[in-house]
PDB file of C-alpha atoms in Angstrom:
ATOM      1  CA  MET A1467      -6.987  11.417 -15.149  1.00 82.00           C
ATOM      2  CA  LYS A1468      -3.293  12.122 -15.592  1.00 87.00           C
ATOM      3  CA  LEU A1469      -1.106   9.023 -15.255  1.00 94.00           C
ATOM      4  CA  LEU A1470       2.606   8.273 -15.396  1.00 96.00           C
ATOM      5  CA  LEU A1471       3.546   4.906 -16.879  1.00 97.00           C
ATOM      6  CA  VAL A1472       7.023   3.639 -15.909  1.00 98.00           C
ATOM      7  CA  GLU A1473       8.087   0.542 -17.849  1.00 97.00           C
ATOM      8  CA  ASP A1474      11.491  -0.307 -19.341  1.00 96.00           C
ATOM      9  CA  SER A1475      10.198  -2.624 -22.082  1.00 96.00           C
ATOM     10  CA  GLU A1476       9.581  -0.315 -25.030  1.00 96.00           C
ATOM     11  CA  ARG A1477       7.091  -2.672 -26.655  1.00 96.00           C
ATOM     12  CA  LEU A1478       4.999  -3.104 -23.495  1.00 97.00           C
ATOM     13  CA  ARG A1479       5.302   0.601 -22.670  1.00 97.00           C
ATOM     14  CA  GLN A1480       3.954   1.631 -26.059  1.00 96.00           C
ATOM     15  CA  THR A1481       1.165  -0.974 -25.936  1.00 97.00           C
ATOM     16  CA  LEU A1482       0.088   0.085 -22.463  1.00 97.00           C
ATOM     17  CA  GLN A1483       0.285   3.764 -23.294  1.00 96.00           C
ATOM     18  CA  ARG A1484      -2.034   3.320 -26.271  1.00 96.00           C
ATOM     19  CA  GLY A1485      -4.408   1.138 -24.287  1.00 97.00           C
ATOM     20  CA  LEU A1486      -4.571   3.485 -21.293  1.00 96.00           C
ATOM     21  CA  GLN A1487      -5.099   6.481 -23.535  1.00 93.00           C
ATOM     22  CA  GLY A1488      -7.932   4.585 -25.191  1.00 93.00           C
ATOM     23  CA  ALA A1489      -9.388   3.966 -21.725  1.00 93.00           C
ATOM     24  CA  GLY A1490      -9.524   7.713 -21.080  1.00 90.00           C
ATOM     25  CA  PHE A1491      -6.267   8.385 -19.220  1.00 92.00           C
ATOM     26  CA  THR A1492      -3.807  11.146 -20.080  1.00 89.00           C
ATOM     27  CA  VAL A1493      -0.512   9.251 -20.130  1.00 94.00           C
ATOM     28  CA  ASP A1494       3.142  10.228 -19.884  1.00 94.00           C
ATOM     29  CA  ALA A1495       5.652   7.397 -20.193  1.00 96.00           C
ATOM     30  CA  ALA A1496       9.127   6.851 -18.739  1.00 97.00           C
ATOM     31  CA  GLY A1497      11.592   4.051 -19.467  1.00 96.00           C
ATOM     32  CA  ASP A1498      13.671   4.133 -16.277  1.00 96.00           C
ATOM     33  CA  GLY A1499      13.529   5.266 -12.668  1.00 95.00           C
ATOM     34  CA  VAL A1500      15.561   8.451 -13.090  1.00 94.00           C
ATOM     35  CA  GLU A1501      13.342   9.623 -15.936  1.00 95.00           C
ATOM     36  CA  ALA A1502      10.292   8.751 -13.828  1.00 95.00           C
ATOM     37  CA  CYS A1503      11.537  10.891 -10.932  1.00 91.00           C
ATOM     38  CA  ALA A1504      12.107  13.779 -13.348  1.00 89.00           C
ATOM     39  CA  PHE A1505       8.505  13.533 -14.550  1.00 90.00           C
ATOM     40  CA  LEU A1506       7.223  13.286 -10.970  1.00 88.00           C
ATOM     41  CA  GLY A1507       9.232  16.327  -9.957  1.00 81.00           C
ATOM     42  CA  SER A1508       7.889  18.412 -12.832  1.00 76.00           C
ATOM     43  CA  TYR A1509       4.246  17.417 -13.188  1.00 79.00           C
ATOM     44  CA  ASP A1510       1.306  16.450 -11.012  1.00 79.00           C
ATOM     45  CA  TYR A1511      -0.101  12.955 -11.518  1.00 88.00           C
ATOM     46  CA  GLU A1512      -3.090  11.258  -9.979  1.00 88.00           C
ATOM     47  CA  LEU A1513      -1.797   7.757 -10.744  1.00 95.00           C
ATOM     48  CA  VAL A1514       1.469   5.956 -11.451  1.00 97.00           C
ATOM     49  CA  VAL A1515       1.865   2.502 -13.022  1.00 98.00           C
ATOM     50  CA  LEU A1516       5.321   1.377 -11.953  1.00 98.00           C
ATOM     51  CA  ASP A1517       7.524  -1.550 -12.936  1.00 97.00           C
ATOM     52  CA  LEU A1518      10.059  -2.646 -10.307  1.00 96.00           C
ATOM     53  CA  MET A1519      12.934  -3.876 -12.490  1.00 95.00           C
ATOM     54  CA  LEU A1520      14.058  -0.582 -14.012  1.00 96.00           C
ATOM     55  CA  PRO A1521      17.473   0.650 -15.182  1.00 95.00           C
ATOM     56  CA  ARG A1522      19.369   3.458 -13.385  1.00 92.00           C
ATOM     57  CA  LEU A1523      16.902   3.545 -10.448  1.00 94.00           C
ATOM     58  CA  ASP A1524      14.618   0.629  -9.627  1.00 95.00           C
ATOM     59  CA  GLY A1525      10.937   0.867  -8.732  1.00 95.00           C
ATOM     60  CA  ILE A1526      11.565   0.661  -4.990  1.00 94.00           C
ATOM     61  CA  GLY A1527      13.850   3.682  -5.314  1.00 92.00           C
ATOM     62  CA  VAL A1528      11.097   5.575  -7.123  1.00 93.00           C
ATOM     63  CA  LEU A1529       8.609   4.665  -4.388  1.00 92.00           C
ATOM     64  CA  ARG A1530      10.970   5.856  -1.674  1.00 87.00           C
ATOM     65  CA  SER A1531      11.463   9.142  -3.481  1.00 85.00           C
ATOM     66  CA  LEU A1532       7.709   9.680  -3.153  1.00 84.00           C
ATOM     67  CA  SER A1533       7.446   8.624   0.493  1.00 61.00           C
ATOM     68  CA  SER A1534       7.975  12.108   1.958  1.00 51.00           C
ATOM     69  CA  ALA A1535       5.449  13.835  -0.290  1.00 50.00           C
ATOM     70  CA  GLY A1536       2.303  15.174   1.380  1.00 48.00           C
ATOM     71  CA  GLN A1537       0.110  14.921  -1.683  1.00 57.00           C
ATOM     72  CA  ARG A1538       1.404  12.010  -3.735  1.00 80.00           C
ATOM     73  CA  PRO A1539      -0.062  10.032  -6.618  1.00 90.00           C
ATOM     74  CA  ARG A1540      -1.539   6.597  -6.078  1.00 92.00           C
ATOM     75  CA  VAL A1541       0.959   3.970  -7.234  1.00 95.00           C
ATOM     76  CA  LEU A1542       0.105   0.617  -8.781  1.00 97.00           C
ATOM     77  CA  VAL A1543       3.134  -1.651  -9.115  1.00 97.00           C
ATOM     78  CA  LEU A1544       3.036  -3.787 -12.259  1.00 96.00           C
ATOM     79  CA  SER A1545       5.765  -6.395 -12.017  1.00 95.00           C
ATOM     80  CA  ALA A1546       6.805  -9.895 -13.031  1.00 94.00           C
ATOM     81  CA  ARG A1547       8.022 -10.430  -9.469  1.00 93.00           C
ATOM     82  CA  ASP A1548       5.339 -12.661  -7.990  1.00 90.00           C
ATOM     83  CA  GLN A1549       6.694 -13.586  -4.565  1.00 91.00           C
ATOM     84  CA  VAL A1550       4.978 -12.444  -1.367  1.00 86.00           C
ATOM     85  CA  ALA A1551       8.264 -10.858  -0.238  1.00 88.00           C
ATOM     86  CA  ASP A1552       8.293  -8.683  -3.374  1.00 91.00           C
ATOM     87  CA  ARG A1553       4.728  -7.492  -2.768  1.00 91.00           C
ATOM     88  CA  ILE A1554       5.499  -6.772   0.874  1.00 89.00           C
ATOM     89  CA  GLU A1555       8.618  -4.767  -0.010  1.00 90.00           C
ATOM     90  CA  ALA A1556       6.719  -2.648  -2.533  1.00 91.00           C
ATOM     91  CA  LEU A1557       3.739  -2.050  -0.244  1.00 89.00           C
ATOM     92  CA  ASN A1558       6.005  -1.138   2.654  1.00 85.00           C
ATOM     93  CA  ALA A1559       7.853   1.287   0.374  1.00 87.00           C
ATOM     94  CA  GLY A1560       4.595   3.091  -0.393  1.00 87.00           C
ATOM     95  CA  ALA A1561       2.806   1.263  -3.212  1.00 92.00           C
ATOM     96  CA  ASP A1562      -0.990   1.339  -3.075  1.00 91.00           C
ATOM     97  CA  ASP A1563      -1.616  -1.786  -5.150  1.00 94.00           C
ATOM     98  CA  TYR A1564       0.330  -4.589  -6.821  1.00 96.00           C
ATOM     99  CA  LEU A1565      -0.501  -6.487 -10.006  1.00 96.00           C
ATOM    100  CA  VAL A1566       1.619  -9.367 -11.292  1.00 95.00           C
ATOM    101  CA  LYS A1567       2.569  -9.827 -14.956  1.00 94.00           C
ATOM    102  CA  PRO A1568       1.132 -11.356 -17.053  1.00 93.00           C
ATOM    103  CA  PHE A1569      -2.126  -9.553 -16.363  1.00 95.00           C
ATOM    104  CA  ALA A1570      -5.499  -8.784 -17.891  1.00 96.00           C
ATOM    105  CA  PHE A1571      -5.632  -5.228 -19.230  1.00 97.00           C
ATOM    106  CA  ASP A1572      -9.240  -4.820 -18.080  1.00 96.00           C
ATOM    107  CA  GLU A1573      -8.172  -5.682 -14.524  1.00 96.00           C
ATOM    108  CA  LEU A1574      -5.416  -3.077 -14.680  1.00 97.00           C
ATOM    109  CA  VAL A1575      -7.915  -0.414 -15.720  1.00 96.00           C
ATOM    110  CA  ALA A1576     -10.381  -1.485 -13.028  1.00 95.00           C
ATOM    111  CA  ARG A1577      -7.697  -1.301 -10.344  1.00 95.00           C
ATOM    112  CA  LEU A1578      -6.617   2.141 -11.517  1.00 95.00           C
ATOM    113  CA  HIS A1579     -10.173   3.427 -11.326  1.00 92.00           C
ATOM    114  CA  ALA A1580     -10.495   1.930  -7.832  1.00 92.00           C
ATOM    115  CA  LEU A1581      -7.309   3.709  -6.731  1.00 90.00           C
ATOM    116  CA  ALA A1582      -8.506   6.988  -8.206  1.00 86.00           C
ATOM    117  CA  ARG A1583     -11.729   6.749  -6.164  1.00 83.00           C
ATOM    118  CA  ARG A1584      -9.841   6.578  -2.871  1.00 75.00           C
ATOM    119  CA  PRO A1585      -9.940   9.905  -1.042  1.00 65.00           C
ATOM    120  CA  GLN A1586      -6.571  11.646  -1.113  1.00 57.00           C
ATOM    121  CA  GLU A1587      -6.338  13.042   2.370  1.00 51.00           C
ATOM    122  CA  ALA A1588      -3.261  14.124   4.247  1.00 48.00           C
ATOM    123  CA  GLN A1589      -2.858  11.910   7.288  1.00 49.00           C
ATOM    124  CA  PRO A1590      -1.910  13.460  10.642  1.00 52.00           C
ATOM    125  CA  LEU A1591       1.478  12.417  11.960  1.00 65.00           C
ATOM    126  CA  ILE A1592      -0.074  11.166  15.211  1.00 80.00           C
ATOM    127  CA  LEU A1593      -3.241   9.116  14.788  1.00 84.00           C
ATOM    128  CA  SER A1594      -5.722   9.053  17.639  1.00 88.00           C
ATOM    129  CA  HIS A1595      -8.980   7.346  18.453  1.00 92.00           C
ATOM    130  CA  GLY A1596     -10.465   8.233  21.805  1.00 92.00           C
ATOM    131  CA  ALA A1597      -7.811   7.570  24.448  1.00 93.00           C
ATOM    132  CA  LEU A1598      -5.562   5.760  21.977  1.00 95.00           C
ATOM    133  CA  ALA A1599      -2.623   7.535  20.312  1.00 94.00           C
ATOM    134  CA  TRP A1600      -0.308   6.065  17.655  1.00 90.00           C
ATOM    135  CA  ASP A1601       2.913   7.896  16.735  1.00 86.00           C
ATOM    136  CA  PRO A1602       4.982   6.574  13.793  1.00 73.00           C
ATOM    137  CA  ARG A1603       7.827   9.018  14.458  1.00 69.00           C
ATOM    138  CA  SER A1604       8.652   7.542  17.864  1.00 77.00           C
ATOM    139  CA  HIS A1605       7.233   4.124  16.963  1.00 79.00           C
ATOM    140  CA  SER A1606       5.068   4.250  20.070  1.00 89.00           C
ATOM    141  CA  ALA A1607       1.424   3.861  21.064  1.00 94.00           C
ATOM    142  CA  SER A1608      -0.342   4.822  24.271  1.00 95.00           C
ATOM    143  CA  VAL A1609      -3.729   4.762  25.976  1.00 95.00           C
ATOM    144  CA  ASN A1610      -4.516   7.731  28.230  1.00 93.00           C
ATOM    145  CA  GLY A1611      -0.831   8.576  28.087  1.00 92.00           C
ATOM    146  CA  GLN A1612       0.234   5.133  29.275  1.00 94.00           C
ATOM    147  CA  PRO A1613       2.534   3.337  26.807  1.00 94.00           C
ATOM    148  CA  LEU A1614       1.437   0.172  25.065  1.00 95.00           C
ATOM    149  CA  SER A1615       4.155  -2.447  24.677  1.00 94.00           C
ATOM    150  CA  LEU A1616       3.648  -3.689  21.114  1.00 93.00           C
ATOM    151  CA  THR A1617       5.671  -5.882  18.808  1.00 89.00           C
ATOM    152  CA  PRO A1618       6.650  -4.327  15.445  1.00 82.00           C
ATOM    153  CA  ARG A1619       3.890  -6.252  13.664  1.00 85.00           C
ATOM    154  CA  GLU A1620       1.279  -5.291  16.285  1.00 91.00           C
ATOM    155  CA  PHE A1621       2.326  -1.651  15.938  1.00 88.00           C
ATOM    156  CA  ALA A1622       2.088  -1.854  12.128  1.00 84.00           C
ATOM    157  CA  MET A1623      -1.336  -3.496  12.219  1.00 90.00           C
ATOM    158  CA  LEU A1624      -2.705  -0.958  14.698  1.00 93.00           C
ATOM    159  CA  GLY A1625      -1.490   1.882  12.497  1.00 88.00           C
ATOM    160  CA  LEU A1626      -3.010   0.285   9.398  1.00 85.00           C
ATOM    161  CA  LEU A1627      -6.448  -0.020  11.006  1.00 92.00           C
ATOM    162  CA  LEU A1628      -6.293   3.504  12.450  1.00 91.00           C
ATOM    163  CA  ARG A1629      -5.294   5.026   9.110  1.00 82.00           C
ATOM    164  CA  HIS A1630      -8.209   3.355   7.374  1.00 84.00           C
ATOM    165  CA  ARG A1631     -10.920   3.357  10.035  1.00 88.00           C
ATOM    166  CA  GLY A1632     -14.095   1.704   8.820  1.00 90.00           C
ATOM    167  CA  ARG A1633     -12.353  -0.423   6.185  1.00 88.00           C
ATOM    168  CA  ALA A1634     -12.005  -4.163   6.751  1.00 90.00           C
ATOM    169  CA  PHE A1635      -8.662  -5.763   5.891  1.00 88.00           C
ATOM    170  CA  SER A1636      -8.366  -9.450   5.050  1.00 89.00           C
ATOM    171  CA  ARG A1637      -5.706 -11.656   6.615  1.00 87.00           C
ATOM    172  CA  LEU A1638      -3.647 -11.567   3.414  1.00 83.00           C
ATOM    173  CA  GLU A1639      -3.797  -7.768   3.231  1.00 80.00           C
ATOM    174  CA  ILE A1640      -2.698  -7.479   6.854  1.00 84.00           C
ATOM    175  CA  LEU A1641       0.086  -9.986   6.251  1.00 79.00           C
ATOM    176  CA  GLU A1642       1.377  -8.051   3.245  1.00 69.00           C
ATOM    177  CA  ARG A1643       1.500  -4.823   5.253  1.00 69.00           C
ATOM    178  CA  THR A1644       2.944  -6.146   8.521  1.00 70.00           C
ATOM    179  CA  ALA A1645       5.222  -9.101   7.790  1.00 60.00           C
ATOM    180  CA  GLY A1646       8.209  -7.158   6.506  1.00 43.00           C
ATOM    181  CA  SER A1647      10.416  -9.284   4.276  1.00 36.00           C
ATOM    182  CA  ASP A1648       9.656 -12.564   6.069  1.00 38.00           C
ATOM    183  CA  SER A1649       8.047 -14.581   3.278  1.00 43.00           C
ATOM    184  CA  GLU A1650       7.734 -17.665   5.477  1.00 54.00           C
ATOM    185  CA  VAL A1651       5.034 -16.112   7.646  1.00 59.00           C
ATOM    186  CA  SER A1652       1.622 -17.666   6.988  1.00 67.00           C
ATOM    187  CA  ASP A1653      -1.573 -15.661   6.739  1.00 68.00           C
ATOM    188  CA  ARG A1654      -2.809 -17.896   9.586  1.00 78.00           C
ATOM    189  CA  SER A1655      -0.343 -16.047  11.798  1.00 86.00           C
ATOM    190  CA  VAL A1656      -2.562 -12.980  11.434  1.00 88.00           C
ATOM    191  CA  GLU A1657      -5.077 -14.633  13.777  1.00 91.00           C
ATOM    192  CA  VAL A1658      -2.340 -14.887  16.414  1.00 92.00           C
ATOM    193  CA  LEU A1659      -1.349 -11.287  15.711  1.00 92.00           C
ATOM    194  CA  VAL A1660      -4.923 -10.049  16.168  1.00 94.00           C
ATOM    195  CA  PHE A1661      -5.383 -12.095  19.331  1.00 95.00           C
ATOM    196  CA  GLY A1662      -2.245 -10.636  20.908  1.00 95.00           C
ATOM    197  CA  LEU A1663      -3.077  -7.058  19.934  1.00 96.00           C
ATOM    198  CA  ARG A1664      -6.644  -7.371  21.205  1.00 96.00           C
ATOM    199  CA  ARG A1665      -5.405  -8.772  24.514  1.00 96.00           C
ATOM    200  CA  LYS A1666      -3.117  -5.780  25.025  1.00 96.00           C
ATOM    201  CA  LEU A1667      -5.829  -3.301  24.062  1.00 97.00           C
ATOM    202  CA  ASP A1668      -8.301  -5.011  26.398  1.00 96.00           C
ATOM    203  CA  ALA A1669      -5.812  -4.800  29.276  1.00 96.00           C
ATOM    204  CA  ALA A1670      -5.300  -1.100  28.542  1.00 96.00           C
ATOM    205  CA  GLY A1671      -9.030  -0.409  28.795  1.00 95.00           C
ATOM    206  CA  LEU A1672     -10.040  -0.598  25.126  1.00 95.00           C
ATOM    207  CA  PRO A1673     -12.014  -3.840  24.812  1.00 94.00           C
ATOM    208  CA  GLY A1674     -13.637  -4.566  21.463  1.00 94.00           C
ATOM    209  CA  LEU A1675     -11.692  -1.876  19.587  1.00 96.00           C
ATOM    210  CA  ILE A1676     -10.839  -4.251  16.722  1.00 96.00           C
ATOM    211  CA  GLU A1677     -13.904  -5.865  15.181  1.00 96.00           C
ATOM    212  CA  THR A1678     -14.162  -8.926  12.954  1.00 95.00           C
ATOM    213  CA  ARG A1679     -16.426  -8.739   9.899  1.00 93.00           C
ATOM    214  CA  ARG A1680     -17.208 -12.236   8.690  1.00 90.00           C
ATOM    215  CA  GLY A1681     -15.983 -12.726   5.141  1.00 89.00           C
ATOM    216  CA  ALA A1682     -14.292  -9.301   5.071  1.00 90.00           C
ATOM    217  CA  GLY A1683     -11.646  -9.149   7.779  1.00 93.00           C
ATOM    218  CA  TYR A1684     -10.674  -6.910  10.670  1.00 95.00           C
ATOM    219  CA  LEU A1685     -11.328  -3.219  11.220  1.00 95.00           C
ATOM    220  CA  ILE A1686     -11.586  -0.376  13.691  1.00 95.00           C
ATOM    221  CA  PRO A1687     -15.004   1.216  13.056  1.00 91.00           C
TER     222      PRO A1687
END
């Protein structure tokens, strides 16, 4: 698998490059965000390991440069920033996973292999499931053509579950993908979020659309 490593610390970059090559990856390495974008514009990668605190262009800027790509590499953010708000910002900008420094190298490799196993499918602009339609361009959802009045977090959660039908998301995962930059929101608030979204879907004629899998989380099957 071809991988781009983006890390400004030369010592860590060289250590990781050797280790990842030893683990079977083909690795290019960049020391800043501008160099990373040049690599990404010139070569095809399956995976990117991305630091956030980079010179010239930070990791969030690199993520945003990838956001409009149809076929884009999976991105694992590897950062010393360990606050929930940092993880949320990166995930909202397009990261697929987030690992905090210091880290175990074996875990990094395992996460990269897990990302590589995810199917890389182009998602339709409008997601639908039966009578339900979800449109990120107009930030609207409807059932049988009738609009659903959703809060921003309800809209984000509905889109998350529709994009990944059949996969259960834990409360923490849902929080990270729906809470924006509000780090004070508790993962317990996800229960309130799910309750409100279910109530609106029930009223629109879609009872039981969101299921709860004990020990796993919430999903749309």
